[in-house]
Short mmCIF file of C-alpha atoms in Angstrom, two decimals:
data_model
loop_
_atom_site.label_atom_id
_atom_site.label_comp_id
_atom_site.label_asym_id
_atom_site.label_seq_id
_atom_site.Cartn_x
_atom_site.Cartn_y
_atom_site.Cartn_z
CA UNK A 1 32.04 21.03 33.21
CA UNK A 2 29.78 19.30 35.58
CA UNK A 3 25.96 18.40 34.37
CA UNK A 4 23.20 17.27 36.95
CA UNK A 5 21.72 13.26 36.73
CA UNK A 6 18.60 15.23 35.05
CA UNK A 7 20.14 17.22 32.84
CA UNK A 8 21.93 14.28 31.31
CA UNK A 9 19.51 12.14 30.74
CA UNK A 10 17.24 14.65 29.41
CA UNK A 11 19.99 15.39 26.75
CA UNK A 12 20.82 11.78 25.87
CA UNK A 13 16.50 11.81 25.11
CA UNK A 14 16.63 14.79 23.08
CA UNK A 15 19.74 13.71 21.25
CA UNK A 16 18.69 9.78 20.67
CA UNK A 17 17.63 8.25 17.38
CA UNK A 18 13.63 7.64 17.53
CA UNK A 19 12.87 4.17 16.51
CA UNK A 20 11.18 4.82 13.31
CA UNK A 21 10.28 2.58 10.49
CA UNK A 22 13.76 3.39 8.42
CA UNK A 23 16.60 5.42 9.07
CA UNK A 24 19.22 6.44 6.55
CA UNK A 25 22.07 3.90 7.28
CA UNK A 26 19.21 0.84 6.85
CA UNK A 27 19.04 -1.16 3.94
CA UNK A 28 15.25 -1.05 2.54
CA UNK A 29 14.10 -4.65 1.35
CA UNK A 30 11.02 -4.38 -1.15
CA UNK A 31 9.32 -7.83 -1.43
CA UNK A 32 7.92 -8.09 -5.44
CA UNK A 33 5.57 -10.49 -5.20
CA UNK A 34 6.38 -11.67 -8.66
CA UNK A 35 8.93 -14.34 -9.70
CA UNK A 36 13.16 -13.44 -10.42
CA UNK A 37 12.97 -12.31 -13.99
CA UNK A 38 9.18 -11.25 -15.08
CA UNK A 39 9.08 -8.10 -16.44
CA UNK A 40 7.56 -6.48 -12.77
CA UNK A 41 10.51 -7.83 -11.04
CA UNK A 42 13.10 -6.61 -13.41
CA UNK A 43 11.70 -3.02 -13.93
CA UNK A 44 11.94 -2.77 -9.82
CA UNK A 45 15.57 -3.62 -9.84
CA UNK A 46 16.50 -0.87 -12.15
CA UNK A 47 14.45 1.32 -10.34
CA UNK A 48 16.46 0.05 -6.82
CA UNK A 49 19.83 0.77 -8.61
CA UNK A 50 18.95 4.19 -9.41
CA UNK A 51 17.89 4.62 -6.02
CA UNK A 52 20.99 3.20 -4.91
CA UNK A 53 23.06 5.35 -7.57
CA UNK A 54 21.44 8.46 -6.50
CA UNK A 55 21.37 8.14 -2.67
CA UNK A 56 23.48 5.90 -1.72
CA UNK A 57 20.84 3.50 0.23
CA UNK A 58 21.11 0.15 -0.04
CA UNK A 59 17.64 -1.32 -1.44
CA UNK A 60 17.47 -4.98 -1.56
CA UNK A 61 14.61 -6.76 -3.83
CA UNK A 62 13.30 -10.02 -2.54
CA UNK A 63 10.90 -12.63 -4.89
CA UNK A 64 7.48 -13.75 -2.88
CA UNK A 65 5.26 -14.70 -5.50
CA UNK A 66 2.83 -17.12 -4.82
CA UNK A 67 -1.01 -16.36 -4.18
CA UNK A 68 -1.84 -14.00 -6.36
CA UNK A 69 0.99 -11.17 -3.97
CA UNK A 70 -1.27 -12.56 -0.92
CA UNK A 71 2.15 -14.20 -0.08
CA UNK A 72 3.91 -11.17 -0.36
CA UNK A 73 2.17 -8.46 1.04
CA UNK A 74 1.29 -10.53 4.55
CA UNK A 75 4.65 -10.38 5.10
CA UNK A 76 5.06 -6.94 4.41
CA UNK A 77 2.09 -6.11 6.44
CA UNK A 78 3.42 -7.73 9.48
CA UNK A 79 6.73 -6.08 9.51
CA UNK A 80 6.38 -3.13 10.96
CA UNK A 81 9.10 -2.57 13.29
CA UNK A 82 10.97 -5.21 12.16
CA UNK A 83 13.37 -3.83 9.80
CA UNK A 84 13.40 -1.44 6.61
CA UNK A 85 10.76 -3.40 4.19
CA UNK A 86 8.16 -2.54 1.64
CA UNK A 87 5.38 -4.22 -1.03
CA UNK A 88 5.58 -3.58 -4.69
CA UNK A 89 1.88 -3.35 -4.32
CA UNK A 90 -0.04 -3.50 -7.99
CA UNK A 91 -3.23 -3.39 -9.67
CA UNK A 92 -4.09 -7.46 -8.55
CA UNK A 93 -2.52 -6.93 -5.09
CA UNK A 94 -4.33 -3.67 -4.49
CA UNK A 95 -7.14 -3.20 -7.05
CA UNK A 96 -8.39 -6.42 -7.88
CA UNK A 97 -7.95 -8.79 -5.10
CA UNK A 98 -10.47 -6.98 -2.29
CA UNK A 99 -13.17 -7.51 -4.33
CA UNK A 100 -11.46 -10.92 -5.91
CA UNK A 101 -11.05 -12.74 -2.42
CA UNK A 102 -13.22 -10.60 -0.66
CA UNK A 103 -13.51 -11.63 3.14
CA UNK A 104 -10.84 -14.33 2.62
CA UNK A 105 -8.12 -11.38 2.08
CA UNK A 106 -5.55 -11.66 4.83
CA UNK A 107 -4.68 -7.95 4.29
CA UNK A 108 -6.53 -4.67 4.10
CA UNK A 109 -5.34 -2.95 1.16
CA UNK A 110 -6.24 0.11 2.73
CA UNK A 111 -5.84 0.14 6.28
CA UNK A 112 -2.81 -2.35 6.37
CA UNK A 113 -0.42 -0.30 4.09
CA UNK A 114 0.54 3.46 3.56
CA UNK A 115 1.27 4.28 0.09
CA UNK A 116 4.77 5.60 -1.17
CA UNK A 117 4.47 6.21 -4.76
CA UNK A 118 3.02 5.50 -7.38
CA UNK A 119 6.48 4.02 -9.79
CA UNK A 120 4.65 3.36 -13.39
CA UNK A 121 2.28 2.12 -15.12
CA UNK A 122 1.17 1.02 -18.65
CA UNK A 123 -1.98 -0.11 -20.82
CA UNK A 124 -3.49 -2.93 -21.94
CA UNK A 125 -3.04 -4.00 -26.08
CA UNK A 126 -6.13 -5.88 -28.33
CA UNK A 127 -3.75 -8.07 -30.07
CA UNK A 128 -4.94 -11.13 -32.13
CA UNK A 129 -3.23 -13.48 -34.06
CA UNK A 130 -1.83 -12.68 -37.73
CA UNK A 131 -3.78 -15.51 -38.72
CA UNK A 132 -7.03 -14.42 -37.74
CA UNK A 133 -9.54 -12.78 -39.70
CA UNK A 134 -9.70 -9.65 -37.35
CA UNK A 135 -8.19 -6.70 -39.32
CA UNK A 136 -9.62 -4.07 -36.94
CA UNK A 137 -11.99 -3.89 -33.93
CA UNK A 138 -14.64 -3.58 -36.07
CA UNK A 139 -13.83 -6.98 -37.90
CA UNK A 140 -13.06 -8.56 -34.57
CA UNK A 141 -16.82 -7.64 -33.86
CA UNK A 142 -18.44 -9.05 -36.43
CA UNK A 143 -16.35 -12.36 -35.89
CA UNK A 144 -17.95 -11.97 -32.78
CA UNK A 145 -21.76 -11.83 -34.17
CA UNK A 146 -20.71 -15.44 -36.14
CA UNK A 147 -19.20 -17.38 -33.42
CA UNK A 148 -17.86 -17.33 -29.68
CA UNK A 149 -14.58 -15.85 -29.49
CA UNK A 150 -12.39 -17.15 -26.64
CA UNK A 151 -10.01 -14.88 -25.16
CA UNK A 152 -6.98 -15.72 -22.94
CA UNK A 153 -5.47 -14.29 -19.66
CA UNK A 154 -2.64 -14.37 -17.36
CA UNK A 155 -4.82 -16.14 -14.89
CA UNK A 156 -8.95 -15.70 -13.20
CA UNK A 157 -9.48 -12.47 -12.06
CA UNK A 158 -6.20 -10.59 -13.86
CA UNK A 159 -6.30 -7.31 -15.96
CA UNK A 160 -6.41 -9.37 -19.02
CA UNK A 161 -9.38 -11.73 -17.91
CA UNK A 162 -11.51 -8.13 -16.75
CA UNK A 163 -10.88 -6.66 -20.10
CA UNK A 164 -11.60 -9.46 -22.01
CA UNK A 165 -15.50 -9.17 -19.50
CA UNK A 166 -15.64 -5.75 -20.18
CA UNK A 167 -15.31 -6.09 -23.93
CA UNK A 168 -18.04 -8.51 -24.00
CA UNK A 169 -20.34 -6.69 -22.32
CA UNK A 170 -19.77 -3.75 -24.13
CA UNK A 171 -20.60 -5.18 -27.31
CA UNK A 172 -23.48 -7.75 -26.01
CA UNK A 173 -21.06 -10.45 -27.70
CA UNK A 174 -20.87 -13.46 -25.37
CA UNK A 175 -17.52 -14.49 -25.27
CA UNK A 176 -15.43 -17.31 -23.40
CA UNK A 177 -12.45 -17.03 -20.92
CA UNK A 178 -9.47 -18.88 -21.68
CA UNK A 179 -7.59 -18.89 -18.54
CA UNK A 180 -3.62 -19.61 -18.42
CA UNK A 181 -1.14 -19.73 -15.86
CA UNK A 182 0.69 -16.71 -16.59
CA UNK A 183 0.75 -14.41 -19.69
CA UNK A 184 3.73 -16.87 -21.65
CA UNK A 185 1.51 -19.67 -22.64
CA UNK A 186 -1.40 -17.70 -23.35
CA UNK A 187 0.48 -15.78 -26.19
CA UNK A 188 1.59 -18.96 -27.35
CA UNK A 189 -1.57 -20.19 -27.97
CA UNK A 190 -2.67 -16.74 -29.41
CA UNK A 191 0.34 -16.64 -32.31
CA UNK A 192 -1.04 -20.16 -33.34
CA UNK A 193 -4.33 -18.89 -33.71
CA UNK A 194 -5.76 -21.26 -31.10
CA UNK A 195 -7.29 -18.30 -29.04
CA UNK A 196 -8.80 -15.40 -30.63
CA UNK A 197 -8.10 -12.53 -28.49
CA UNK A 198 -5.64 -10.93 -25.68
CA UNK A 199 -5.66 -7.80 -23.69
CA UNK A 200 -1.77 -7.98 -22.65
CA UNK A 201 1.50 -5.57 -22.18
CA UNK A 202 2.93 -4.62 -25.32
CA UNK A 203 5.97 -4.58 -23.85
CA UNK A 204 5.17 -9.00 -23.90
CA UNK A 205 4.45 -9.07 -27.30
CA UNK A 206 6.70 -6.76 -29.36
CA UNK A 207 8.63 -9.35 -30.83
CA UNK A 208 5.61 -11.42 -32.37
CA UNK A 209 4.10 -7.92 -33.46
CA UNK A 210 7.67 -6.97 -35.10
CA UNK A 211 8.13 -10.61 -36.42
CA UNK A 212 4.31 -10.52 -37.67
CA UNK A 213 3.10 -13.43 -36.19
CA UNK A 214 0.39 -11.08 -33.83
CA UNK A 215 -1.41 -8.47 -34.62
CA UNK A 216 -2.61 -4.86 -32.75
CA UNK A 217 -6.30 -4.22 -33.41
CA UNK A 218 -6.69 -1.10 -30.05
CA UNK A 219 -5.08 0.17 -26.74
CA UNK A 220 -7.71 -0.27 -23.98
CA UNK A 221 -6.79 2.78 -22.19
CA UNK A 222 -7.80 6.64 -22.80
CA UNK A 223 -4.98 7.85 -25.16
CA UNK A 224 -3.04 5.62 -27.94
CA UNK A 225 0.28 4.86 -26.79
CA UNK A 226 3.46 6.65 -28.05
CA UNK A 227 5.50 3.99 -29.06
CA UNK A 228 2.03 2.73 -31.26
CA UNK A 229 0.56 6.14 -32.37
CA UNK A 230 -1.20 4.52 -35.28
CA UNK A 231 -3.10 2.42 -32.97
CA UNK A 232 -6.77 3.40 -31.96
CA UNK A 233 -8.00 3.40 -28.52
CA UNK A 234 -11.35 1.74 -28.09
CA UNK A 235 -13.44 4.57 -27.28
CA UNK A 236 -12.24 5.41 -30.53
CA UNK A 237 -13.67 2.72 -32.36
CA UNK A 238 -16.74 3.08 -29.99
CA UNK A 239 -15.91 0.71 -27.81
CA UNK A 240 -16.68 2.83 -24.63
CA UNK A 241 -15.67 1.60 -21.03
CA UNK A 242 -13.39 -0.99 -21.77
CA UNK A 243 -9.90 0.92 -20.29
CA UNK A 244 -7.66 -1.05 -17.58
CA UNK A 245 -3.97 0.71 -16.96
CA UNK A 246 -1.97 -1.69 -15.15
CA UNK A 247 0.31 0.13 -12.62
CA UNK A 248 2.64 -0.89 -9.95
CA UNK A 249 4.39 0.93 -7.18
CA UNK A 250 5.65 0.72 -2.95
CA UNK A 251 3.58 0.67 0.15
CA UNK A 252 4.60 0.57 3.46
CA UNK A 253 3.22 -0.99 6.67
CA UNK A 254 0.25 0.86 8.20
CA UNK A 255 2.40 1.64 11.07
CA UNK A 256 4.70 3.16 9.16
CA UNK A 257 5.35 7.21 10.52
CA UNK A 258 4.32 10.20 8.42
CA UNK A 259 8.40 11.11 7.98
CA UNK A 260 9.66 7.51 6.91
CA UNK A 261 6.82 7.88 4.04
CA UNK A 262 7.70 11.27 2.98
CA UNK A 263 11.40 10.24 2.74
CA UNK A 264 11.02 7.42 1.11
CA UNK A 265 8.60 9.34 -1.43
CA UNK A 266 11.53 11.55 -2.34
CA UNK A 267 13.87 8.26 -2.82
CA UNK A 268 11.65 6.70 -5.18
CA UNK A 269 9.54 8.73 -7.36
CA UNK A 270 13.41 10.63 -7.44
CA UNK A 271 14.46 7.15 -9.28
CA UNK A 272 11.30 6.82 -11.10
CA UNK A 273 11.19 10.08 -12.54
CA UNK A 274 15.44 9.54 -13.69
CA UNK A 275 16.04 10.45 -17.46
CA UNK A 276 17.52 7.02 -17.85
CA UNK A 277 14.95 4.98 -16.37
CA UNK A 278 12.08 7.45 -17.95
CA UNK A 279 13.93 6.33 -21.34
CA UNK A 280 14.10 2.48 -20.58
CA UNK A 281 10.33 2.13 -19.37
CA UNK A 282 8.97 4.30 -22.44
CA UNK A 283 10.55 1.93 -24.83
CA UNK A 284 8.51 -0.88 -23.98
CA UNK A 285 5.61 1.21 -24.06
CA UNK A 286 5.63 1.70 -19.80
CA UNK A 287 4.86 4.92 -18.59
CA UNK A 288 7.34 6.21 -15.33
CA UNK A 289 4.99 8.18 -12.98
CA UNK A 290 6.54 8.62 -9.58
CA UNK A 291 3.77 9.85 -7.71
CA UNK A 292 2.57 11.40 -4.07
CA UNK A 293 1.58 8.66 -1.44
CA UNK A 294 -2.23 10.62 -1.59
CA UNK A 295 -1.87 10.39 -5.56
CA UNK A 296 -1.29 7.13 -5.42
CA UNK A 297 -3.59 6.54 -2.52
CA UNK A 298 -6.17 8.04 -4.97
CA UNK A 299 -5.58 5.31 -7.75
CA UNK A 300 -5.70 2.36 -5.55
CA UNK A 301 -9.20 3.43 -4.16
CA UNK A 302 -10.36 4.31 -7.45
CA UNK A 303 -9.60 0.68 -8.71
CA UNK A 304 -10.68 -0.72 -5.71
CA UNK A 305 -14.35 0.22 -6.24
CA UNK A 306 -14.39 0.65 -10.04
CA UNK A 307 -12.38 -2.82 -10.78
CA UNK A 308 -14.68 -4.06 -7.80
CA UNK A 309 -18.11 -3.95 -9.82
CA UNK A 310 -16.58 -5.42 -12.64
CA UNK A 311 -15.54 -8.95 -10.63
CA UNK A 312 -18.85 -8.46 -9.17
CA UNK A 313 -20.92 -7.93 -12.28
CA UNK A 314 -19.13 -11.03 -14.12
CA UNK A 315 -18.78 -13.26 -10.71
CA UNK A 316 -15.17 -14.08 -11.01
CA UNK A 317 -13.86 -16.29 -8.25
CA UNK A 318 -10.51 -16.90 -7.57
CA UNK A 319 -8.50 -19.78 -9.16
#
């Protein structure tokens, strides 16, 4: 059969793989910008083998921490075309630092990145020490109206340190930051009693709660958590405002096409939303989500501005 010069190279067009941000056969890299072994990095890795498990794409996690995910996400953000890789973008990477580093941000959270999904997210705790005299929120507010309390926090300008703010100013209790270099020696300081308060993960401090070395006085979030359904929220104690959910999930480079981001939606919310994974996350009180990219578009720009007033109110810098 004989085809014309045209013909042929109008077929080999048609027929040719587009160059587009990930094909099937591609391994995807997605850079946490967290260190091997904390609890963000670990949670993504079963999330990557159920990907794996249920696809059969290769996902590779690679550590970047450093700079608060600045480290991370610039080399994410410059990618595009480069190969298969996405951010595990979070609430500090994508909520907190635009208004945190303002101008000095090296990335747009919005206009550098596409969203993917939305992979889980989980509240806050009010935990103080078993040795303190805070029974209940209530207690823990009075303590307040006899001396300074000092609270701790994974670092300036984290969930913990805005909570700890917000809680503050909600009661018109001045109250000092304790800032530490990561959530791990802030709770050791809290169990001896040398700190008075922490907004953290519950999933950090089940242990010490089981143990009884720390107490849970409130969940800053809208509903009580159903691994602690005895615990009060605290709008319930009238503590009204105070709610930060820390959540964590994949973006892609802005350049990213409308296809790539639609399949790679299906991948991982797929992986997110897996009974087995749904069953691991819940038991350290983490909720699986698994979102749209405009759902989870919607959250980022929600924190962005509302998280944004907060830093501004309280004039955090960064560290």
């Amino acid at each position: 059969m004989f085809f014309s010069r045209s013909a042929l190279i109008l077929c080999a067009l048609a027929c040719a793989t587009p160059p587009t941000f990930a094909r099937t056969s591609d391994p995807i890299t997605v850079v946490v910008p967290f260190a091997p072994g904390a609890s963000a990095d670990v949670t993504m890795r079963a999330i990557a083998q159920k990907l794996t498990e249920q696809s059969g794409q290769t996902v590779i996690v690679e550590n970047r921490s450093g700079g608060g995910g600045i480290i991370g996400a610039e080399a994410v953000k410059s990618s595009a075309g480069r190969g298969t890789m996405l951010y595990q973008s979070n609430i500090g990477s994508h909520g907190i630092n635009p208004s945190l580093y303002g101008d000095r941000l090296t990335y747009d959270a919005i206009k550098d990145f596409k969203s993917v999904s939305l992979l889980w997210r989980f509240p806050s705790v009010l935990a103080v020490s078993s040795q303190s005299q805070a029974r209940d929120v209530a207690s823990l507010i009075k303590l307040a109206s006899e001396k300074n309390l000092t609270y701790g926090s994974a670092g300036t300008g984290s969930s913990g340190h805005l909570l700890g703010a917000m809680l503050s100013e909600a009661t018109g209790k001045p109250m000092t930051h304790i800032p530490y270099r990561g959530a791990a020696p802030a709770i050791v300081d809290l169990a001896a009693n040398r700190i008075d308060f922490f907004f953290v993960s519950y999933s950090s401090i089940r242990k010490l709660v089981e143990d009884g070395r720390l107490r849970v006085l409130a969940v800053a979030s809208d509903k009580r958590m159903k691994l602690l359904p005895d615990i009060p929220t605290l709008a319930e104690r009238n503590v009204n405002g105070v709610v930060v959910d820390s959540w964590f999930g994949v973006s892609a480079p802005a350049g990213t096409d409308d296809a790539t981001i639609d399949r790679l939606h299906k991948l991982f919310a797929a992986a997110a939303r897996d009974p087995e994974i749904v069953r691991k996350l819940e038991s350290d009180g983490v909720e699986a989500v698994g979102s749209t990219p405009l759902e989870y578009d919607a959250v980022i720009k929600t924190d962005i501005e509302r998280l944004g007033s907060v830093v501004r109110r309280i004039g955090v810098t960064p560290e």
